[in-house]
Coordinates of C-alpha atoms in Angstrom, one line a residue:
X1 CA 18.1 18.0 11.8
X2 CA 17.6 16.4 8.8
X3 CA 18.1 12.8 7.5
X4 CA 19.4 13.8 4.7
X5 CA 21.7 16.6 3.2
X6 CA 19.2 19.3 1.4
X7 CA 20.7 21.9 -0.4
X8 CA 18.6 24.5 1.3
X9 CA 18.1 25.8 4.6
X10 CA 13.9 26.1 4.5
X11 CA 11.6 24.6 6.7
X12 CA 9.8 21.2 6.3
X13 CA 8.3 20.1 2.7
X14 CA 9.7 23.2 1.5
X15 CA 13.4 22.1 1.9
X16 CA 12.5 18.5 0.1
X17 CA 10.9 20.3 -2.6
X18 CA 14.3 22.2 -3.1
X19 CA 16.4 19.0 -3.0
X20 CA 14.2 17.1 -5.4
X21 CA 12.2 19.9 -7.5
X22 CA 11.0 17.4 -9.9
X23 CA 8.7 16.3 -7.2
X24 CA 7.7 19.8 -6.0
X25 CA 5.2 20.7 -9.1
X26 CA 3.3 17.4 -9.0
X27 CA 2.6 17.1 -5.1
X28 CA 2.1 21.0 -5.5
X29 CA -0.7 20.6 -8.5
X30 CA -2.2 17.7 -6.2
X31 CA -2.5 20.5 -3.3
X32 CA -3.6 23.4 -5.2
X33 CA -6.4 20.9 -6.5
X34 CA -7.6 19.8 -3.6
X35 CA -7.5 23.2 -1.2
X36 CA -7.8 26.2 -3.8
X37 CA -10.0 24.9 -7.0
X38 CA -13.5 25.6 -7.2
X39 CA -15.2 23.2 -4.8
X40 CA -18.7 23.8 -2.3
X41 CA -16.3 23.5 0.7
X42 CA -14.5 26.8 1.4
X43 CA -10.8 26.7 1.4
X44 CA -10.1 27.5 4.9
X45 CA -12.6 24.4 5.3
X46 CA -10.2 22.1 3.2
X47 CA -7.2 24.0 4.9
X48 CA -8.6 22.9 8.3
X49 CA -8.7 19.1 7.0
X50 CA -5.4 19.4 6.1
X51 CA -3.8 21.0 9.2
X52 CA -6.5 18.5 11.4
X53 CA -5.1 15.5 9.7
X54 CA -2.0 16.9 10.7
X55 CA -2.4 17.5 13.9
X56 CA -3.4 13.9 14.0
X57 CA -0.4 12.7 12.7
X58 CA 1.8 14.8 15.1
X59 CA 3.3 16.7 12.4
X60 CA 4.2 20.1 13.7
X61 CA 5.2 21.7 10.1
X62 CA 2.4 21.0 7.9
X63 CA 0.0 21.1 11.1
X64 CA 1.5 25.1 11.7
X65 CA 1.5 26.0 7.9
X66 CA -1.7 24.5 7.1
X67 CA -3.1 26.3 10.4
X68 CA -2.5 29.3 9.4
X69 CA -3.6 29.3 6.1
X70 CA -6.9 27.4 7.5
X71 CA -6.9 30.6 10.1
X72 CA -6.4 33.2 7.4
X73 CA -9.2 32.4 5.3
X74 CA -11.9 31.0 8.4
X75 CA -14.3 33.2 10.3
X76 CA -12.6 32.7 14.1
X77 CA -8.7 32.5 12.7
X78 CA -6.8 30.7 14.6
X79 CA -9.0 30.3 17.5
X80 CA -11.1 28.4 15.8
X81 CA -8.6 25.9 14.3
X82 CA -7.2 25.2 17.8
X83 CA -10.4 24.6 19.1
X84 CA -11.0 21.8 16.5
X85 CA -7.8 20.5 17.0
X86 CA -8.6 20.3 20.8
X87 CA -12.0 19.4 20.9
X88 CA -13.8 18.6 17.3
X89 CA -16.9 17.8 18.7
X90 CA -17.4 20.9 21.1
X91 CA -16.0 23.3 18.3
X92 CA -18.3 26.1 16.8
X93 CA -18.7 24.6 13.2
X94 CA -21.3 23.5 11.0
X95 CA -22.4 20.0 11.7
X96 CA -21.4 19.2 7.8
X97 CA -17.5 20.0 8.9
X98 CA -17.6 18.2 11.6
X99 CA -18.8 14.9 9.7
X100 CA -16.2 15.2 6.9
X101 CA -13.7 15.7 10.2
X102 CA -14.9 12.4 11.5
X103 CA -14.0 11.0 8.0
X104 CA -10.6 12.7 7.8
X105 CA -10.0 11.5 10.9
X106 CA -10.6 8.1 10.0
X107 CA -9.0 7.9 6.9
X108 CA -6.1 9.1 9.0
X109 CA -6.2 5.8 10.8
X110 CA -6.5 3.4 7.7
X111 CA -9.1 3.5 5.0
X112 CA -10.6 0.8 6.1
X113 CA -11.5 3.1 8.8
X114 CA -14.1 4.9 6.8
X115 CA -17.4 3.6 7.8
X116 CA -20.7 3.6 6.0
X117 CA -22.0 4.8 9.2
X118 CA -19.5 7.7 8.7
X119 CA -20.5 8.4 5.3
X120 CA -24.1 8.4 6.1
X121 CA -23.9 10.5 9.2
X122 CA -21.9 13.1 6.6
X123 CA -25.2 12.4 3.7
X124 CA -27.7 13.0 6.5
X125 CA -25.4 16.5 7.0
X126 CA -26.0 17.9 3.6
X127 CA -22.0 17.0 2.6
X128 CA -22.0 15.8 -1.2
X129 CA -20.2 12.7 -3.0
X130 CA -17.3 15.2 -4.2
X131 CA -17.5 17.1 -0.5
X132 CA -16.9 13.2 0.8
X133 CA -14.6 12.5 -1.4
X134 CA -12.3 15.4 -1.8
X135 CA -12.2 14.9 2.0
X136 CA -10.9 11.1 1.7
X137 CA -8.2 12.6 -0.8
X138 CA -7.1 15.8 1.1
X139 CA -6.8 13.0 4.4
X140 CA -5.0 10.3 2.7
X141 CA -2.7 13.3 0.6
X142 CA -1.9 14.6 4.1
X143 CA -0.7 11.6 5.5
X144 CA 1.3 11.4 2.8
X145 CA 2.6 15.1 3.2
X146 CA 3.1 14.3 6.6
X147 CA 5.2 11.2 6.3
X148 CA 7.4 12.7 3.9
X149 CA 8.1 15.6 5.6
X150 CA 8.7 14.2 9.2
X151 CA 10.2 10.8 7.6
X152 CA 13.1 13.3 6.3
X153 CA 13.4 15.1 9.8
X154 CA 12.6 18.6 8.1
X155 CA 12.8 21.3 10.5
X156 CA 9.6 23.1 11.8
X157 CA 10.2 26.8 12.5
X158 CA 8.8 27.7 16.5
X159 CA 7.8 31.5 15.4
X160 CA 3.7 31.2 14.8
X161 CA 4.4 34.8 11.9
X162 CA 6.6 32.7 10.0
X163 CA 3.7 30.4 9.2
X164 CA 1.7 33.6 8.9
X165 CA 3.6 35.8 6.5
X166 CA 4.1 32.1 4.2
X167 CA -0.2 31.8 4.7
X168 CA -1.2 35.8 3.3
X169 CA 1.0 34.4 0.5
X170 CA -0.8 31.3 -0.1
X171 CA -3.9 32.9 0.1
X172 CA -3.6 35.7 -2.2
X173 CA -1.4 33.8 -4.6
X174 CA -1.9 30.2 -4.1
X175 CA 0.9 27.2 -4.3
X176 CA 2.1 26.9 -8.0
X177 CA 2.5 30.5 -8.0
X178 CA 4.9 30.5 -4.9
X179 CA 6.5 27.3 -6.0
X180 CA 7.2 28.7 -9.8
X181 CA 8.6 31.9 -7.9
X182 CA 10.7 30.1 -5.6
X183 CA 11.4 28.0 -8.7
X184 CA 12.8 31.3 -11.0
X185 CA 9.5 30.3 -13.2
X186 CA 7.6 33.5 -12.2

């Protein structure tokens, strides 16, 4: 149950964005930056950082959204994404991924986390400056997402297709468009 009284019944950031919408469009520009604009990562790559930071954080909502969206647009679906989440360093990805991982995972921690060992064991992978540092960003914006929305007790739906039906719609249409929609801005 939530800590506070929102004016809507939907799940986790969702709900806050509904109780304080003048917040909504900024954090959702920040997202829609960071996992759909043109980048050399894929965006089921950047949707896996975000649900693995989340995962880390023990934050079922944006862990199952961001899942499924990482699922829906990732070679392997959500088998994949669970085996990440279980085991990063026995999981079937690119040895790139799983170096910007390590850094996600680290930033998770602190900052101060973020090694140069880290960084050069990413360089010596092939991942760029922008690759590194869109992965700090996404990390330390997740932890942030993830704080918010479990500081606020959101709820987190148990039904794996509600996460699903929400990720074909962030896939096809991305996050300003559902939020203007949701919004009456469409």
């Amino acid at each position: 149950m939530p800590h506070i009284t929102l004016v809507s019944d939907e799940p986790g950031i969702r709900g806050l964005f509904r109780f304080r919408p003048e917040t909504a469009w900024p954090l959702n520009e920040l997202v829609e930056t960071l996992l759909r604009s043109d980048n050399t990562l894929t965006r089921g790559e950047r949707e896996l950082i975000a649900a693995y930071v989340s995962a880390l954080n023990d934050c079922r909502y944006c862990f199952s959204s961001h899942a499924a969206y990482a699922a829906a647009q990732l070679e392997g679906g959500m088998a994949l994404v669970e085996q990440v989440r279980a085991d990063l360093g026995g999981a079937p990805i690119s040895p790139k991924l799983r170096a910007l991982l390590d850094i996600a995972a680290a930033v998770q921690q602190s900052g101060q986390r973020v090694t140069e060992r880290l960084v050069a064991a990413a360089r010596e992978a092939d991942a760029t400056d922008v690759e590194i540092h869109d992965t700090v960003l996404i990390a330390a914006a997740f932890c942030m997402y993830n704080r918010y929305v479990d500081g606020l007790g959101t709820i987190a739906p148990d039904d794996p297709e509600s996460y699903a039906a929400r990720a074909r719609r962030i896939v096809s249409d991305g996050y300003l468009a559902l939020l203007a929609e949701s919004q009456g801005k469409s």
